[in-house]
Coordinates of C-alpha atoms and ligand atoms in Angstrom, one line a residue:
Chain A
M240 CA -0.2 0.1 -0.1
I241 CA 2.7 2.3 0.9
D242 CA 4.7 2.0 -2.1
T243 CA 1.3 3.2 -4.2
A244 CA 1.1 6.2 -2.1
V245 CA 2.5 9.3 -3.5
V246 CA 1.3 12.0 -1.3
Q247 CA 1.0 11.5 2.7
A248 CA 0.2 13.4 5.0
R249 CA -0.4 12.5 8.5
D250 CA -1.4 14.8 11.6
L251 CA -0.3 17.7 9.3
S252 CA -0.8 21.4 10.6
L253 CA 0.4 24.4 9.6
T254 CA 0.1 27.3 11.7
F255 CA 1.2 31.1 10.2
S256 CA 1.9 33.7 12.4
T257 CA 0.4 36.9 11.6
A258 CA 0.2 40.1 13.7
D259 CA -3.1 39.8 14.4
G260 CA -1.8 36.2 16.2
P261 CA -1.5 32.7 14.9
V262 CA -4.0 31.8 11.7
H263 CA -4.4 27.6 11.7
A264 CA -4.2 27.7 7.9
L265 CA -4.2 23.8 8.7
K266 CA -5.1 21.2 11.8
D267 CA -4.6 17.4 11.7
V268 CA -4.7 17.0 8.4
S269 CA -4.6 13.3 7.3
L270 CA -4.5 12.4 3.5
T271 CA -3.2 9.7 1.0
I272 CA -3.1 10.2 -2.5
D273 CA -2.6 7.2 -4.5
Q274 CA -0.4 7.1 -7.7
G275 CA -3.0 7.9 -10.7
D276 CA -5.4 9.5 -8.6
F277 CA -7.7 12.5 -9.5
V278 CA -7.9 13.8 -5.9
S279 CA -10.3 17.4 -5.7
F280 CA -10.0 19.8 -2.7
I281 CA -13.3 21.8 -2.2
G282 CA -14.2 24.0 0.6
P283 CA -14.9 27.5 1.8
S284 CA -12.2 30.3 1.3
G285 CA -9.5 30.0 4.1
C286 CA -10.1 26.7 4.7
G287 CA -6.6 25.7 4.0
K288 CA -7.0 24.0 -0.1
T289 CA -4.0 26.3 -1.3
T290 CA -2.0 25.7 2.3
F291 CA -2.1 22.0 1.4
L292 CA -0.9 21.8 -2.3
R293 CA 1.6 24.4 -1.3
A294 CA 2.9 22.3 1.5
V295 CA 2.7 19.3 -0.9
A296 CA 5.2 21.9 -3.5
A297 CA 7.4 22.8 -0.5
L298 CA 6.4 26.3 -1.1
E299 CA 5.2 26.2 2.9
T300 CA 6.7 24.0 5.6
P301 CA 4.6 22.5 8.0
T302 CA 4.3 23.1 11.6
A303 CA 3.7 20.0 12.8
G304 CA 2.8 16.3 11.5
T305 CA 4.7 14.8 8.7
L306 CA 4.4 15.4 4.8
A307 CA 6.2 12.8 2.2
V308 CA 5.6 13.2 -1.3
A309 CA 6.6 10.3 -3.6
G310 CA 8.7 8.6 -0.6
M311 CA 10.5 11.6 0.0
T312 CA 10.2 15.0 1.9
P313 CA 8.3 17.6 -0.1
D314 CA 11.7 19.8 -0.6
E315 CA 13.5 16.8 -1.6
A316 CA 10.6 16.0 -4.2
R317 CA 11.2 19.6 -5.3
R318 CA 14.6 19.3 -6.4
R319 CA 14.0 16.2 -7.5
R320 CA 11.0 18.2 -9.8
A321 CA 8.8 15.5 -8.7
Y322 CA 5.9 18.0 -9.5
G323 CA 4.8 20.6 -11.6
Y324 CA 2.5 23.6 -10.3
V325 CA -0.4 25.2 -12.2
F326 CA -1.6 28.6 -10.4
Q327 CA -4.9 30.3 -11.1
A328 CA -3.6 32.8 -13.5
P329 CA -1.3 31.7 -16.2
G330 CA 1.9 33.7 -15.3
L331 CA 3.1 33.2 -18.8
Y332 CA 6.1 35.7 -19.8
P333 CA 4.9 38.4 -22.1
W334 CA 8.3 38.3 -24.0
R335 CA 8.4 34.9 -24.7
T336 CA 6.4 33.4 -27.1
I337 CA 4.1 30.5 -25.9
A338 CA 6.8 27.8 -27.0
G339 CA 9.6 29.9 -25.6
N340 CA 7.5 29.8 -22.0
I341 CA 6.6 26.0 -22.1
S342 CA 10.4 25.2 -22.5
L343 CA 11.3 27.9 -19.6
P344 CA 11.5 25.3 -17.2
L345 CA 13.0 22.7 -19.6
E346 CA 15.9 25.5 -20.0
I347 CA 16.2 25.6 -16.3
M348 CA 16.7 21.9 -15.5
G349 CA 19.2 21.6 -18.1
F350 CA 17.2 19.6 -21.0
S351 CA 19.3 20.0 -24.5
R352 CA 18.2 22.1 -27.1
A353 CA 16.3 19.2 -29.3
D354 CA 14.8 17.5 -26.2
R355 CA 13.3 21.1 -25.3
Q356 CA 12.2 21.5 -28.8
Q357 CA 10.8 17.9 -29.2
R358 CA 9.0 18.1 -25.4
T359 CA 7.4 21.5 -26.0
Q360 CA 6.2 20.3 -29.4
R361 CA 4.8 17.4 -27.4
V362 CA 3.1 18.7 -25.0
L363 CA 1.6 21.5 -27.1
D364 CA -0.1 19.0 -29.1
L365 CA -1.6 17.6 -25.8
V366 CA -2.9 20.7 -24.5
D367 CA -4.5 21.5 -28.2
L368 CA -2.2 24.0 -28.8
A369 CA -0.4 22.9 -32.1
G370 CA 0.4 25.5 -34.4
F371 CA 0.3 27.9 -31.7
G372 CA 4.2 28.3 -30.3
G373 CA 5.2 30.7 -32.2
K374 CA 2.4 33.6 -31.0
F375 CA 3.1 35.6 -28.1
P376 CA 0.7 35.3 -24.6
W377 CA -1.2 38.0 -25.6
Q378 CA -2.4 36.8 -28.9
L379 CA -4.0 34.0 -27.1
S380 CA -7.2 34.0 -25.4
G381 CA -7.6 33.5 -21.4
G382 CA -8.3 30.1 -21.6
M383 CA -5.9 29.4 -24.3
Q384 CA -2.8 30.7 -22.2
Q385 CA -4.0 28.8 -19.1
R386 CA -3.7 25.3 -21.3
A387 CA 0.2 27.0 -22.0
S388 CA 0.6 27.1 -18.5
I389 CA -0.6 23.4 -18.3
A390 CA 2.1 22.5 -21.1
R391 CA 4.6 24.2 -19.1
A392 CA 4.2 22.3 -16.0
L393 CA 3.8 19.0 -17.8
A394 CA 6.8 19.6 -20.2
F395 CA 9.3 18.2 -17.6
D396 CA 7.3 15.0 -16.9
A397 CA 6.9 15.2 -13.4
D398 CA 4.4 12.4 -12.2
I399 CA 2.3 15.1 -10.0
L400 CA 0.3 17.9 -11.3
L401 CA -1.2 20.3 -8.3
M402 CA -3.5 22.7 -9.8
D403 CA -4.7 25.7 -7.5
E404 CA -8.4 26.9 -9.3
P405 CA -7.0 26.4 -12.2
F406 CA -10.0 27.5 -14.5
G407 CA -11.6 29.8 -11.6
A408 CA -10.8 32.8 -13.6
L409 CA -12.4 31.1 -16.6
D410 CA -15.7 31.4 -17.7
E411 CA -18.3 28.5 -17.9
I412 CA -18.3 27.0 -21.3
V413 CA -14.3 27.6 -21.8
R414 CA -13.9 25.7 -18.2
D415 CA -16.0 22.7 -19.8
R416 CA -14.0 22.2 -22.7
L417 CA -10.8 22.3 -20.4
N418 CA -12.3 20.3 -17.9
E419 CA -12.8 17.4 -20.5
A420 CA -9.5 18.1 -22.2
L421 CA -7.6 17.9 -18.7
L422 CA -9.7 14.6 -18.0
D423 CA -8.3 13.2 -21.3
L424 CA -5.0 14.3 -20.6
W425 CA -5.2 12.6 -17.3
K426 CA -6.4 9.5 -19.0
K427 CA -3.4 9.2 -21.8
T428 CA -0.4 10.6 -18.9
G429 CA -2.0 8.4 -16.2
K430 CA -0.6 11.6 -13.9
T431 CA -1.6 12.1 -9.7
I432 CA -3.5 15.2 -9.7
G433 CA -4.1 17.2 -7.4
F434 CA -6.6 19.8 -8.3
V435 CA -8.2 22.7 -6.2
T436 CA -11.7 24.1 -7.3
H437 CA -14.6 25.9 -5.7
S438 CA -16.8 24.2 -7.8
I439 CA -19.2 21.4 -7.0
P440 CA -20.3 19.7 -11.0
E441 CA -16.0 20.5 -11.9
A442 CA -15.3 18.9 -8.5
V443 CA -17.3 15.6 -9.2
Y444 CA -16.8 15.5 -12.6
L445 CA -13.2 15.6 -12.6
S446 CA -12.1 13.3 -9.5
T447 CA -11.3 9.8 -8.1
R448 CA -11.6 11.2 -4.7
I449 CA -13.3 14.7 -3.8
V450 CA -11.5 16.2 -0.2
V451 CA -14.1 18.4 1.5
M452 CA -12.9 20.5 3.9
S453 CA -13.7 23.4 6.0
P454 CA -12.1 26.6 7.7
R455 CA -10.9 28.1 11.4
P456 CA -9.3 25.4 11.7
G457 CA -8.6 24.3 8.7
R458 CA -9.1 20.6 8.2
I459 CA -10.5 17.6 6.0
T460 CA -14.3 17.1 7.5
R461 CA -15.3 14.2 4.4
V462 CA -13.2 12.1 1.5
I463 CA -15.5 10.9 -0.9
D464 CA -14.7 7.8 -3.1
S465 CA -16.2 8.5 -6.2
P466 CA -18.1 5.3 -7.8
L467 CA -18.4 7.5 -11.6
P468 CA -16.1 5.5 -14.2
R469 CA -12.5 6.7 -15.5
D470 CA -14.5 7.3 -18.7
R471 CA -16.6 10.3 -18.4
P472 CA -18.6 12.2 -20.9
L473 CA -19.6 15.3 -20.4
E474 CA -23.5 13.8 -20.4
I475 CA -22.5 12.2 -17.2
R476 CA -23.6 15.0 -15.2
D477 CA -27.0 14.4 -15.7
T478 CA -26.6 11.2 -14.4
P479 CA -28.6 9.9 -11.4
E480 CA -25.0 8.8 -9.7
F481 CA -23.4 12.2 -10.5
I482 CA -26.5 13.9 -9.1
A483 CA -26.3 12.1 -6.1
L484 CA -22.5 12.2 -5.8
A485 CA -22.8 16.2 -5.8
Q486 CA -25.6 16.1 -3.3
Q487 CA -22.9 14.3 -0.8
V488 CA -20.5 17.0 -1.5
R489 CA -23.1 19.9 -0.8
D490 CA -24.0 17.7 2.5
G491 CA -20.2 17.4 3.3
L492 CA -19.6 21.5 3.2
R493 CA -22.9 22.1 4.8
E494 CA -21.9 20.2 7.4
G495 CA -18.4 21.4 8.0
H496 CA -19.8 25.0 7.8
S497 CA -20.8 26.4 10.9
Y498 CA -22.4 29.7 10.3
D499 CA -21.4 31.8 12.9
Chain B
M136 CA -0.9 51.2 -52.8
T137 CA -3.6 49.3 -51.5
S138 CA -6.4 51.3 -50.0
A139 CA -5.6 50.0 -46.9
A140 CA -1.9 51.4 -46.4
M141 CA -3.4 54.3 -48.0
A142 CA -5.7 54.4 -45.3
G143 CA -2.7 53.7 -43.0
A144 CA -0.7 56.4 -44.0
K145 CA -3.5 59.1 -43.7
R146 CA -4.1 58.1 -40.6
R147 CA -0.4 58.3 -39.5
T148 CA -0.1 62.1 -41.1
G149 CA -3.4 62.3 -39.5
R150 CA -2.2 61.6 -35.9
S151 CA 1.1 63.4 -36.5
T152 CA -0.4 67.2 -37.8
G153 CA -2.4 66.6 -34.6
R154 CA 0.6 66.5 -32.7
I155 CA 2.5 68.6 -34.2
L156 CA -0.2 71.9 -34.5
P157 CA -0.2 72.2 -30.2
I158 CA 3.6 72.1 -30.1
L159 CA 3.8 74.7 -32.6
T160 CA 1.2 76.9 -31.0
V161 CA 3.0 76.5 -27.9
L162 CA 6.5 77.6 -29.8
L163 CA 5.0 80.7 -31.5
A164 CA 3.4 81.7 -27.9
I165 CA 7.4 81.1 -26.4
I166 CA 9.0 83.4 -29.1
A167 CA 6.5 85.9 -29.2
I168 CA 7.1 86.2 -25.2
W169 CA 10.6 86.0 -25.6
Y170 CA 10.7 88.7 -28.0
A171 CA 8.3 90.8 -25.9
G172 CA 10.8 90.1 -22.9
A173 CA 13.9 91.2 -25.1
V174 CA 12.5 94.5 -26.0
W175 CA 11.2 95.1 -22.6
M176 CA 14.5 94.3 -20.8
N177 CA 17.0 95.7 -22.9
A178 CA 15.0 99.0 -23.3
T179 CA 16.9 100.8 -20.7
W180 CA 20.2 100.6 -22.1
V181 CA 18.9 101.6 -25.4
R182 CA 17.0 104.8 -24.2
D183 CA 20.1 106.0 -21.7
Q184 CA 22.0 105.7 -25.0
A185 CA 19.8 107.4 -26.7
A186 CA 19.5 110.4 -23.9
R187 CA 23.5 110.5 -23.9
A188 CA 23.5 111.3 -27.9
D189 CA 20.3 113.4 -27.3
T190 CA 18.8 111.9 -29.6
V191 CA 14.9 111.0 -29.1
L192 CA 13.7 107.6 -30.5
T193 CA 10.4 106.7 -32.0
T194 CA 9.5 103.8 -30.7
S195 CA 9.8 101.7 -34.0
E196 CA 13.2 102.8 -33.7
L197 CA 13.5 101.7 -30.0
V198 CA 12.2 98.8 -30.5
R199 CA 14.4 97.4 -33.5
Q200 CA 17.7 98.8 -31.6
T201 CA 16.7 96.8 -28.7
L202 CA 16.6 94.0 -30.7
M203 CA 20.1 94.3 -32.6
L204 CA 22.3 95.1 -29.4
E205 CA 25.6 93.4 -29.2
R206 CA 25.7 92.8 -26.1
P207 CA 21.7 92.6 -24.9
V208 CA 20.8 91.8 -21.1
L209 CA 18.2 89.4 -23.0
P210 CA 19.1 88.4 -26.8
A211 CA 16.3 88.3 -29.2
P212 CA 15.6 84.7 -30.5
H213 CA 16.8 85.8 -33.8
Q214 CA 20.6 86.8 -32.1
V215 CA 20.2 83.6 -30.3
A216 CA 19.4 81.4 -33.5
A217 CA 22.4 83.3 -35.4
G218 CA 24.6 82.5 -32.5
L219 CA 24.2 78.8 -32.7
W220 CA 24.7 78.7 -36.6
E221 CA 27.3 80.8 -36.3
G222 CA 29.1 78.1 -33.8
V223 CA 27.5 75.3 -35.2
A224 CA 28.1 76.3 -38.9
G225 CA 30.1 79.2 -39.3
Q226 CA 33.4 77.3 -37.8
K227 CA 36.0 74.7 -38.3
I228 CA 34.3 72.0 -36.2
T229 CA 37.8 71.7 -34.7
S230 CA 38.0 75.2 -33.6
K231 CA 37.5 76.4 -30.2
R232 CA 35.0 78.7 -31.2
S233 CA 32.9 75.9 -32.6
L234 CA 30.0 74.5 -30.6
V235 CA 30.5 71.3 -32.4
W236 CA 33.7 71.2 -30.6
H237 CA 32.5 72.3 -26.9
G238 CA 29.4 70.1 -27.4
W239 CA 31.4 67.1 -28.3
I240 CA 33.4 67.7 -25.3
T241 CA 30.7 67.7 -23.3
L242 CA 29.0 64.7 -24.6
S243 CA 32.2 62.5 -24.4
A244 CA 32.4 63.0 -20.8
T245 CA 28.3 62.6 -20.3
L246 CA 28.6 59.8 -21.9
A247 CA 31.3 58.5 -19.8
G248 CA 29.8 59.2 -16.6
F249 CA 26.0 58.1 -17.9
A250 CA 28.1 54.7 -18.5
I251 CA 29.6 54.9 -15.3
G252 CA 26.7 55.5 -13.3
T253 CA 24.1 53.1 -15.1
A254 CA 26.8 50.1 -14.4
A255 CA 27.1 51.6 -10.7
G256 CA 23.1 52.1 -10.3
I257 CA 22.8 48.7 -11.7
L258 CA 24.9 46.8 -9.5
L259 CA 24.3 48.3 -6.8
A260 CA 20.2 47.7 -7.3
V261 CA 21.7 43.4 -8.0
G262 CA 23.4 44.1 -4.4
I263 CA 19.9 45.4 -2.8
V264 CA 17.4 43.1 -4.4
H265 CA 20.0 39.8 -3.7
N266 CA 21.7 40.9 -0.2
R267 CA 20.2 41.5 3.1
A268 CA 22.8 43.5 4.0
M269 CA 22.9 45.8 1.5
D270 CA 19.3 45.7 1.4
Q271 CA 19.6 47.7 4.6
S272 CA 22.5 49.7 4.2
V273 CA 23.0 50.7 0.6
M274 CA 19.6 53.1 -0.2
P275 CA 20.1 55.9 2.9
W276 CA 24.0 56.4 1.5
A277 CA 22.6 57.1 -1.8
V278 CA 19.8 59.1 -0.9
A279 CA 22.4 61.1 1.3
S280 CA 25.0 61.6 -1.8
Q281 CA 22.5 63.1 -3.8
T282 CA 21.5 65.7 -1.0
V283 CA 25.0 67.0 -1.1
P284 CA 24.6 69.9 -3.9
I285 CA 26.6 69.2 -7.1
L286 CA 27.9 72.8 -7.1
A287 CA 29.5 72.6 -3.9
I288 CA 31.2 69.3 -4.5
A289 CA 32.2 70.0 -8.4
P290 CA 34.9 72.2 -7.7
M291 CA 36.4 69.6 -5.0
V292 CA 36.3 67.0 -7.2
I293 CA 37.9 68.9 -10.0
V294 CA 40.7 70.2 -7.5
V295 CA 41.1 66.4 -6.1
F296 CA 41.9 64.9 -9.5
A297 CA 43.8 67.8 -11.0
S298 CA 46.1 67.4 -7.9
M299 CA 46.5 63.5 -8.7
G300 CA 47.3 65.2 -12.1
V301 CA 44.2 63.7 -14.1
T302 CA 42.0 66.5 -16.3
G303 CA 39.7 66.6 -18.8
L304 CA 37.7 63.6 -19.2
L305 CA 37.4 61.8 -15.9
P306 CA 36.9 64.3 -13.3
K307 CA 33.7 65.8 -15.1
A308 CA 32.7 61.8 -15.7
M309 CA 33.1 61.2 -12.5
I310 CA 30.5 64.0 -11.3
A311 CA 28.1 62.9 -14.3
A312 CA 28.0 59.3 -13.0
W313 CA 27.3 60.8 -9.1
L314 CA 24.3 62.4 -10.6
S315 CA 23.3 59.9 -12.9
F316 CA 24.2 56.4 -10.7
F317 CA 20.5 57.0 -8.3
P318 CA 17.6 57.2 -10.8
V319 CA 18.9 53.9 -12.0
L320 CA 20.1 52.4 -8.9
V321 CA 16.2 53.7 -7.7
G322 CA 14.1 52.4 -10.9
M323 CA 16.1 49.0 -10.9
V324 CA 15.4 48.4 -7.5
K325 CA 11.9 49.0 -8.2
G326 CA 11.9 46.7 -11.4
L327 CA 14.0 44.0 -10.2
R328 CA 11.0 44.0 -7.4
T329 CA 8.2 43.6 -10.0
P330 CA 8.1 39.6 -10.6
D331 CA 5.3 38.6 -8.2
A332 CA 5.0 36.0 -5.6
M333 CA 3.9 33.5 -8.2
Q334 CA 5.9 34.7 -10.5
L335 CA 8.7 33.9 -8.0
D336 CA 7.3 30.7 -6.6
L337 CA 7.0 29.2 -10.5
M338 CA 10.8 29.6 -10.5
H339 CA 11.2 28.0 -7.1
S340 CA 9.3 25.0 -7.8
W341 CA 11.4 24.3 -10.8
H342 CA 14.7 24.5 -8.4
A343 CA 15.6 27.6 -10.4
S344 CA 19.1 28.8 -8.8
R345 CA 19.4 32.8 -8.5
A346 CA 21.3 33.6 -11.2
Q347 CA 18.6 31.9 -13.8
Q348 CA 15.8 33.6 -11.5
F349 CA 17.9 36.7 -11.9
W350 CA 18.5 36.0 -15.8
R351 CA 15.4 35.0 -16.8
L352 CA 12.6 36.7 -14.9
R353 CA 14.0 39.5 -13.2
L354 CA 16.4 41.3 -15.6
P355 CA 14.0 40.9 -18.2
S356 CA 10.9 42.2 -15.7
S357 CA 12.9 44.9 -14.6
L358 CA 13.6 46.8 -18.5
P359 CA 11.0 49.1 -18.7
Y360 CA 11.8 50.4 -15.7
L361 CA 15.6 50.9 -16.4
F362 CA 14.4 52.6 -20.0
A363 CA 12.4 55.6 -17.6
S364 CA 15.6 55.8 -15.8
L365 CA 17.9 55.9 -18.1
K366 CA 16.0 59.0 -19.4
V367 CA 16.3 60.7 -16.3
A368 CA 20.3 59.6 -16.0
I369 CA 21.5 60.9 -19.0
A370 CA 20.2 63.9 -18.4
A371 CA 21.4 64.4 -15.1
A372 CA 24.6 63.1 -16.2
L373 CA 24.6 65.9 -18.7
V374 CA 23.7 68.9 -16.1
G375 CA 27.0 66.9 -14.1
T376 CA 29.2 67.4 -16.6
I377 CA 28.4 70.8 -17.1
V378 CA 28.8 71.8 -13.6
G379 CA 32.0 69.9 -13.9
E380 CA 33.5 72.3 -17.0
L381 CA 32.3 75.4 -14.8
P382 CA 35.2 75.7 -12.4
A383 CA 37.5 78.3 -13.0
G384 CA 40.3 77.0 -15.3
A385 CA 38.3 74.9 -17.5
T386 CA 38.5 75.9 -21.4
A387 CA 36.6 73.3 -23.6
G388 CA 33.1 72.2 -23.4
L389 CA 30.1 73.9 -23.1
G390 CA 29.9 74.5 -19.5
A391 CA 33.1 76.2 -19.8
R392 CA 31.5 78.1 -23.0
L393 CA 28.9 79.3 -20.4
L394 CA 31.0 80.6 -18.1
S395 CA 33.6 82.5 -20.4
G396 CA 30.5 83.9 -22.3
S397 CA 29.4 85.6 -18.7
Y398 CA 33.0 86.8 -18.0
Y399 CA 32.9 89.2 -21.2
G400 CA 29.3 89.6 -20.9
Q401 CA 28.6 87.5 -24.0
T402 CA 24.9 87.0 -23.6
V403 CA 24.5 85.9 -26.9
Q404 CA 27.6 83.1 -26.3
I405 CA 25.6 81.8 -23.3
W406 CA 22.5 81.7 -24.6
A407 CA 23.6 80.1 -27.7
A408 CA 25.6 77.5 -25.7
L409 CA 22.6 76.5 -23.5
F410 CA 20.3 75.7 -26.2
A411 CA 23.0 73.9 -27.3
A412 CA 23.1 72.0 -24.2
A413 CA 19.4 71.3 -24.0
M414 CA 19.3 70.0 -27.0
L415 CA 21.8 67.5 -27.0
A416 CA 19.5 66.4 -23.5
A417 CA 16.9 66.5 -25.9
L418 CA 18.7 64.3 -28.4
L419 CA 20.0 61.6 -26.1
V420 CA 16.6 61.6 -24.1
M421 CA 14.9 60.8 -27.4
L422 CA 17.8 58.3 -28.4
I423 CA 17.1 56.3 -25.3
G424 CA 13.4 56.9 -26.2
A425 CA 14.1 54.8 -29.5
L426 CA 15.9 52.5 -27.9
E427 CA 13.2 51.8 -25.3
R428 CA 10.7 51.4 -28.1
L429 CA 12.5 49.1 -30.0
T430 CA 13.6 46.8 -27.4
L431 CA 10.0 46.9 -25.0
R432 CA 8.2 46.0 -28.4
R433 CA 10.8 43.4 -29.4
M434 CA 10.0 41.8 -26.2
G435 CA 6.0 42.5 -26.3
L436 CA 6.3 44.6 -23.1
A437 CA 5.0 47.5 -25.3
R438 CA 1.5 47.4 -27.2
Ligands
ADP298 N1 1.0 33.6 4.0 C1 0.4 33.6 5.2 N2 0.4 34.3 5.5 C2 -0.6 34.5 6.9 N3 -1.8 33.8 6.5 C3 -2.0 32.8 5.6 C4 -1.2 33.0 4.5 N4 -1.2 32.3 3.7 C5 -2.7 32.0 3.6 N5 -3.1 32.4 5.2 C6 -4.4 31.9 5.8 O1 -4.1 30.7 5.8 C7 -5.6 30.2 5.9 C8 -5.9 29.2 4.7 O2 -5.9 29.9 3.3 P1 -5.7 29.4 2.1 O3 -4.7 28.0 2.3 O4 -5.2 30.4 1.1 O5 -7.4 29.2 1.9 P2 -8.2 28.6 0.7 O6 -7.1 28.0 -0.6 O7 -9.0 27.3 0.8 O8 -8.9 29.8 0.3 C9 -6.1 31.4 5.5 O9 -7.1 31.7 6.7 C10 -5.4 32.5 4.9 O10 -5.5 34.0 5.2
MG299 MG1 -6.7 29.7 -2.1

């Protein structure tokens, strides 16, 4: 069992000390993410979704508990480039073309020029941006820019993809398309994905497991395993299974929320 | 010519006349005020002369004379223009009376000082951004250096260098550098710090070294700020150079030209040198502006 765990958190706590006193962003969080899982984190603002993802990425340091990523400490995993991180904003460099942006992490990691070109081409195909490599970011729509940023996170073949509300700034129609594309990509690559979202349908549609969280202190209130098959056409959202699952998530959210 | 190209050309000329008209209006107003000022300020002297010669001047005669004095209090625009023309085109450019020659002396020291100042400003900014100790210690000294009146410092610099046997370009360039490093420092510190937390986190997630972070993220992000500072810095360098040419003994450069003009009451010469300096400054700033547009457009930072 242990060897399939890509992320393993035990009694993980993370407290920020601020001018207004300590903020318990995460408290006693235990969670195992297995190889090939698509895990969504959902919960109201401030419940620690981002903080958890950042702790996995070694961008924050937990104050208590243990956290293993790919069998290593998060920082070792970062140094070995075990994950790709996608933020809410694409964060592409305006002075680089799309291909140049995708090849940026590859340059930093010391891939050869030929390798960089070949990888850039491959991930551009993967996110359906073939032919846009020579364009500059401002020439692309928001959705296309976000696909490019996903391609950038995929280019160096990390096993883990961490995505923090990657489609949060996009409209519903674009979002639907990107959700489909992301599922497709996940099936093709077999990556392990951690995905933060605010949207219940998005979480249910994408995930194999849904982690429901609640704030003050940030904690996990429910982990729901999805009975949905891996092959999911968009229409699956009208099936009774889907609707029941969404209801379960909604209940989980309500139960964690004390209206104080 | 295609119709699209013609429309484009029409739009361009339309835009340029739209821009030139207000500038022309202001220019004409300034010249008119200048002429009025010249008549007014030189009238006393002309009247005194007339009284001494026991002649009575008509108004038109008075105006005519105020605008063609050899040593007017305020020379008229056409006199300054003639002085400029005479200084630029009326001499061999190797002559000590040529404004081109003096301009070149000033320009070379300005460029040298600008280069030194820019390099110093950039290096200090890089240090400040990457080193905590420098972050906390350099800025107050940099600010203090700029509060020292340059007019008081310049003669000292010249004298100290001269005592070591160094004269000519270098001491003036040091004064120019003194004035021009500061805007570059301030602009570059701001520019190198523009990348936001997300950009830096991305770099961190790729395990980028500080050098990679600098060359690939911080430096390109800072270029718009660098160019804005460079425009201020080159103008400051020119002022510094001219101030460095004022202390007694200097015989070359626009500053020396200004000074010798004031010794001998050659107001036309002063104004001609002044305008030469102003035009040189405008030219330099425009040059950097062109370089800026070119670079930023190529980088996709200007649209
Ligand atoms: N760098 C920080 N310093 C202080 N408090 C922080 C910091 N980052 C997050 N927090 C706080 O931690 C809590 C959890 O934040 P976050 O993980 O961003 O929540 P979410 O992503 O679920 O909206 C919030 O109360 C937030 O204000
Ligand atoms: Mg968040």
